CSV table of C-alpha atoms in Angstrom, one decimal:
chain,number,residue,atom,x,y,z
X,1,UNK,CA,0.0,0.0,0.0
X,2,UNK,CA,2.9,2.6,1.0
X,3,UNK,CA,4.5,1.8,-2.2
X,4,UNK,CA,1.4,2.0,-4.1
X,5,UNK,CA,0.5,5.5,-2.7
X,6,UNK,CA,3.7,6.8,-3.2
X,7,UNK,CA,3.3,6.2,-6.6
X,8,UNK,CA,0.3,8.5,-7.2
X,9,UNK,CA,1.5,10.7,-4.8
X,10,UNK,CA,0.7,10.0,-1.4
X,11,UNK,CA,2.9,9.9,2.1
X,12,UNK,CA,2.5,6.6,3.9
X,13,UNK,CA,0.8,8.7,6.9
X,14,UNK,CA,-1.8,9.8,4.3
X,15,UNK,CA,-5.2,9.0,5.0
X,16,UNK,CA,-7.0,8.4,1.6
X,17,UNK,CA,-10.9,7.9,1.3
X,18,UNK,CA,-12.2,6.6,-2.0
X,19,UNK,CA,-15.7,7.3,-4.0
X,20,UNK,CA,-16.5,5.3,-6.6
X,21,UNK,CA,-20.0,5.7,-8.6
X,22,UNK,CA,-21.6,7.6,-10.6
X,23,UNK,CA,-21.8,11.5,-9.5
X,24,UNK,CA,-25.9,12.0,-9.3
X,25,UNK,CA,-28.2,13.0,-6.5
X,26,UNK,CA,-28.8,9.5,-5.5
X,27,UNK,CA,-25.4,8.6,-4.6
X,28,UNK,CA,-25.0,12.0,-2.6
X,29,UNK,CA,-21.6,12.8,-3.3
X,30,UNK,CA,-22.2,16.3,-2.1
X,31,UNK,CA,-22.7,15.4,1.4
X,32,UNK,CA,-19.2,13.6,1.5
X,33,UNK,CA,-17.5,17.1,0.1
X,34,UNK,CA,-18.8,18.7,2.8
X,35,UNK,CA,-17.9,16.1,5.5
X,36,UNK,CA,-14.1,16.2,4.1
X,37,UNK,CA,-13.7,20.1,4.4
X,38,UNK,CA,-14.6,19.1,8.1
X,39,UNK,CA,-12.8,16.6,8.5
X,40,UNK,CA,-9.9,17.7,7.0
X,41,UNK,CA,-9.8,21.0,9.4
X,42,UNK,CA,-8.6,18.5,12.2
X,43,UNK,CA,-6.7,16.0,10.0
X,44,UNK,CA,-4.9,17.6,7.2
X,45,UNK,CA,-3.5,14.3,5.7
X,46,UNK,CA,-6.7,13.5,4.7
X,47,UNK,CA,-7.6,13.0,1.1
X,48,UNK,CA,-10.6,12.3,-1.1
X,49,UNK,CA,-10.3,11.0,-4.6
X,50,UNK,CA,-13.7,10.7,-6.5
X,51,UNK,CA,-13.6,8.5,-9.6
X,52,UNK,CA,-17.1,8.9,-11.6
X,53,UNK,CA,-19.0,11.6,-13.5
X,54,UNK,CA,-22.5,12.5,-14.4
X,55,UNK,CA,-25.4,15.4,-13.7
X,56,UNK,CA,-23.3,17.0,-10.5
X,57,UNK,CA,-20.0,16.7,-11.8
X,58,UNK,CA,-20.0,20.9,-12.2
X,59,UNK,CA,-21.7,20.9,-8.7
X,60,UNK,CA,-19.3,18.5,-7.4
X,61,UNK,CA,-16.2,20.6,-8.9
X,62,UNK,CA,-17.7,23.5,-7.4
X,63,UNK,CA,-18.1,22.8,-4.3
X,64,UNK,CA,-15.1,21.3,-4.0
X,65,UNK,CA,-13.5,25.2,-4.9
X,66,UNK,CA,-15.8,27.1,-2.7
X,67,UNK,CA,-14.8,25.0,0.2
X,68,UNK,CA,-10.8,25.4,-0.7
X,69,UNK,CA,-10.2,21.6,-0.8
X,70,UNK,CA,-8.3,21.6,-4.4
X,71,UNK,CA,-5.3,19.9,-2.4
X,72,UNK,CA,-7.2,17.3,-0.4
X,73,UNK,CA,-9.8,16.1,-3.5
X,74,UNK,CA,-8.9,15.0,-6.8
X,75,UNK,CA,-11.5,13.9,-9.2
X,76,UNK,CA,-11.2,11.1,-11.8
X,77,UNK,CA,-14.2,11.6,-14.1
X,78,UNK,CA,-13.2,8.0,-16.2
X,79,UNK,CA,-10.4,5.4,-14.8
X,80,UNK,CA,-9.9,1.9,-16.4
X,81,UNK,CA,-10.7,-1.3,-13.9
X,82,UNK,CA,-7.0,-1.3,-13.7
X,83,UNK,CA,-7.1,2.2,-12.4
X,84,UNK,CA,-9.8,1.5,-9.8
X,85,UNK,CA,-8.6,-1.6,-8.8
X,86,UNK,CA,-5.2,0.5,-8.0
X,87,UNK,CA,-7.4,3.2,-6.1
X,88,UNK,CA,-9.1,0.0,-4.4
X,89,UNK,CA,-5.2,-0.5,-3.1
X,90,UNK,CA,-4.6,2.8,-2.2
X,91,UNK,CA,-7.5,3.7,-0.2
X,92,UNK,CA,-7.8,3.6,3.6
X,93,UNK,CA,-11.9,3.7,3.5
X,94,UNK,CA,-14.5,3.8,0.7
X,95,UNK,CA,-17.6,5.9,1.5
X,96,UNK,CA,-20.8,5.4,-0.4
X,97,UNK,CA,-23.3,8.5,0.7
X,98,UNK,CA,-26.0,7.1,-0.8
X,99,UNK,CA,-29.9,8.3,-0.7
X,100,UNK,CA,-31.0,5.0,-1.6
X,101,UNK,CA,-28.8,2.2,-2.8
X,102,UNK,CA,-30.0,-0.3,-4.7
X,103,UNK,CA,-27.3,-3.1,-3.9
X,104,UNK,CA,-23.8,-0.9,-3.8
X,105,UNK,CA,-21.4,-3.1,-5.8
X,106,UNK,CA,-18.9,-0.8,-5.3
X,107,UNK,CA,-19.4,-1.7,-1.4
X,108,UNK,CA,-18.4,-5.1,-2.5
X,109,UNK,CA,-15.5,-4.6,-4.6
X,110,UNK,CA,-13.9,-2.4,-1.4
X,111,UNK,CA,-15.4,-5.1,0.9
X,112,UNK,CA,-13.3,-7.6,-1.4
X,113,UNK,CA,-10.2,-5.1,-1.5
X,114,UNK,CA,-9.8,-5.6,2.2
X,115,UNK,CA,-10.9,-1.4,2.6
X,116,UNK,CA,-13.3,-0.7,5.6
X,117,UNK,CA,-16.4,0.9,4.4
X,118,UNK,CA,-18.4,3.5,5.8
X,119,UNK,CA,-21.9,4.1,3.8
X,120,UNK,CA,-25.3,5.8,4.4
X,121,UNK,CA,-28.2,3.8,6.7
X,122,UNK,CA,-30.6,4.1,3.8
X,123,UNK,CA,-31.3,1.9,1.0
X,124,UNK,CA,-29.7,-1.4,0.9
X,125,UNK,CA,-26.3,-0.7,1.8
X,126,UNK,CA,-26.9,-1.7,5.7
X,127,UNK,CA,-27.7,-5.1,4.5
X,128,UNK,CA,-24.6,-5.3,2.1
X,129,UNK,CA,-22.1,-4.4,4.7
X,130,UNK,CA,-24.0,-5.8,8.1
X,131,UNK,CA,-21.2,-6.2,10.7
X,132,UNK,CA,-18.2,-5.5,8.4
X,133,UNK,CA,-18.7,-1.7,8.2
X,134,UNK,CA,-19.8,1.8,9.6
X,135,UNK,CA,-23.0,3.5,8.8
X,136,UNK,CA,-24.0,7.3,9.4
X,137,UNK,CA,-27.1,8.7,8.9
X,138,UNK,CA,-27.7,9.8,5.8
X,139,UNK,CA,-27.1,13.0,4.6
X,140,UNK,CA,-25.6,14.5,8.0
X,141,UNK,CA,-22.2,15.3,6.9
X,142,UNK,CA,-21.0,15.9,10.3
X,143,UNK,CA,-21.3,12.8,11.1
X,144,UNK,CA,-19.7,11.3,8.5
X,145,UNK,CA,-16.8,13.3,9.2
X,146,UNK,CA,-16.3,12.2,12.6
X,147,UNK,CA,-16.8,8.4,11.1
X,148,UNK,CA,-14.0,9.1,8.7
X,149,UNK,CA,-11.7,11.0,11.1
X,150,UNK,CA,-12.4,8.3,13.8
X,151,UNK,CA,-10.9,5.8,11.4
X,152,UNK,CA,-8.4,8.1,10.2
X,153,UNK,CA,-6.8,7.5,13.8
X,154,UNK,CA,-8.1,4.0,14.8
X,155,UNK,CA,-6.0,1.3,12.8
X,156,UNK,CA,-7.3,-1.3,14.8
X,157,UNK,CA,-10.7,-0.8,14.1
X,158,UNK,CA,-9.6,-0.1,10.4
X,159,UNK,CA,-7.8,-3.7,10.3
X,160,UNK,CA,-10.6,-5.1,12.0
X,161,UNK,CA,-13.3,-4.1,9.3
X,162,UNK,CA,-10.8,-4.6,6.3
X,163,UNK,CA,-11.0,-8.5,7.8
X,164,UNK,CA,-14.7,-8.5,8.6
X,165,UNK,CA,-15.0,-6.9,4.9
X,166,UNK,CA,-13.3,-9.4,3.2
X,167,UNK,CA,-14.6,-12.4,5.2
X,168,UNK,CA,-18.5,-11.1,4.9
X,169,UNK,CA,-17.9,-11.0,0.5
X,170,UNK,CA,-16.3,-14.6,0.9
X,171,UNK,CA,-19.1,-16.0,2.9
X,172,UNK,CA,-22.0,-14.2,1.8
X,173,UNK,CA,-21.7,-13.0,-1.4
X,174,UNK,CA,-19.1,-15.6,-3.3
X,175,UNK,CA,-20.4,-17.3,-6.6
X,176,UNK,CA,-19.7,-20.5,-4.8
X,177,UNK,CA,-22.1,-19.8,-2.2
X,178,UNK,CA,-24.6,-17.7,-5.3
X,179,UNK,CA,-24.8,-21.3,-7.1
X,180,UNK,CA,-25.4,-23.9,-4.2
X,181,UNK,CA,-28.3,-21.6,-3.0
X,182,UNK,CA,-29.9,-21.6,-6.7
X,183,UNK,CA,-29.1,-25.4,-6.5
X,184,UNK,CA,-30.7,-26.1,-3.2
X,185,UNK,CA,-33.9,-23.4,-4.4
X,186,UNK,CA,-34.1,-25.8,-7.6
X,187,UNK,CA,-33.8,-28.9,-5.9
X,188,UNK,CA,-36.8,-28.1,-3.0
X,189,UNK,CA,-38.7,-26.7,-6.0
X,190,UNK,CA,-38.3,-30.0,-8.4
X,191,UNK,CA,-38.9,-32.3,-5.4
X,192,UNK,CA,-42.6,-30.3,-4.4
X,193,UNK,CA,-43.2,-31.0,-8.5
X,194,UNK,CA,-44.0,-27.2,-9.4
């Protein structure tokens, strides 16, 4: 990881967060802007790289001048899977803000990265992460920041949820496990002859 983050440009005491999706009102990227110009007033190794685009990517960029944050956010409007999966490496916490997840496979692919994950309590993101993450209430930025910052200091806890992470993807959401549950579903259906 040091190695990794030197490469793009980041001290091994930097704390990078990581948003991945696509930048619309549903995935709420607005609301982590504000909570890293918070957080970043009490941790100034704190970095946010954003890798999507879409309707608020103006807004986005925007807000992330008003607020002065030009050297703590860097936006990636397009990045190969090769790219993300680096950023996947690099990252000390994904954070998904959104309104109302549908699944979050971006939850997953950190999950599966070994990065903790903080998200919002609304759609189906509480179900994705159960134990292996943090939740805040959605759209309070404040709290979000504390969350981050809280991590930011807490590598225990951060180890502790990159293993939960990892083990919750392996055990609940492998294709092994995918295809002996569609087998079992097929088998109880075929034996009750409907």
């Amino acid at each position: 990881k040091t190695r990794i983050k030197s490469k793009i440009g980041y001290k091994e005491r930097d704390f990078v967060t990581l948003f991945v999706g696509k930048l619309h009102p549903c995935k709420d990227p607005l609301t982590l802007i504000r909570s890293i110009s918070r957080a970043v007033e009490k941790n100034p190794n704190l970095f946010l790289i954003i890798v999507g685009d879409g309707e608020l990517y103006e807004e986005v960029k925007k807000e992330v001048i008003t607020r002065n944050l030009l050297r703590w956010v860097k936006i990636l409007r397009q990045a190969t899977s090769k790219k993300v999966k680096t950023l996947y490496n690099v990252a000390d916490v994904f954070v998904l803000p959104s309104v109302g997840e549908a699944f979050g496979m971006t939850l997953l692919e950190a999950m599966a990265s070994g990065v903790p994950v903080i998200a919002s309590d609304s759609g189906a993101s509480p179900e994705v992460i159960g134990n292996a993450g943090i939740l805040f209430d959605q759209g309070k930025y404040t709290e979000l920041a504390e969350k981050i910052l809280s991590l930011s200091y807490n590598k225990e806890l951060s180890r502790k949820l990159s293993e939960a992470g990892r083990k919750r993807v392996k055990e609940t959401f492998s294709w092994e496990d995918k295809i002996k549950q569609y087998l079992r579903l097929y088998k109880n259906t075929m034996a009750r002859g409907i």
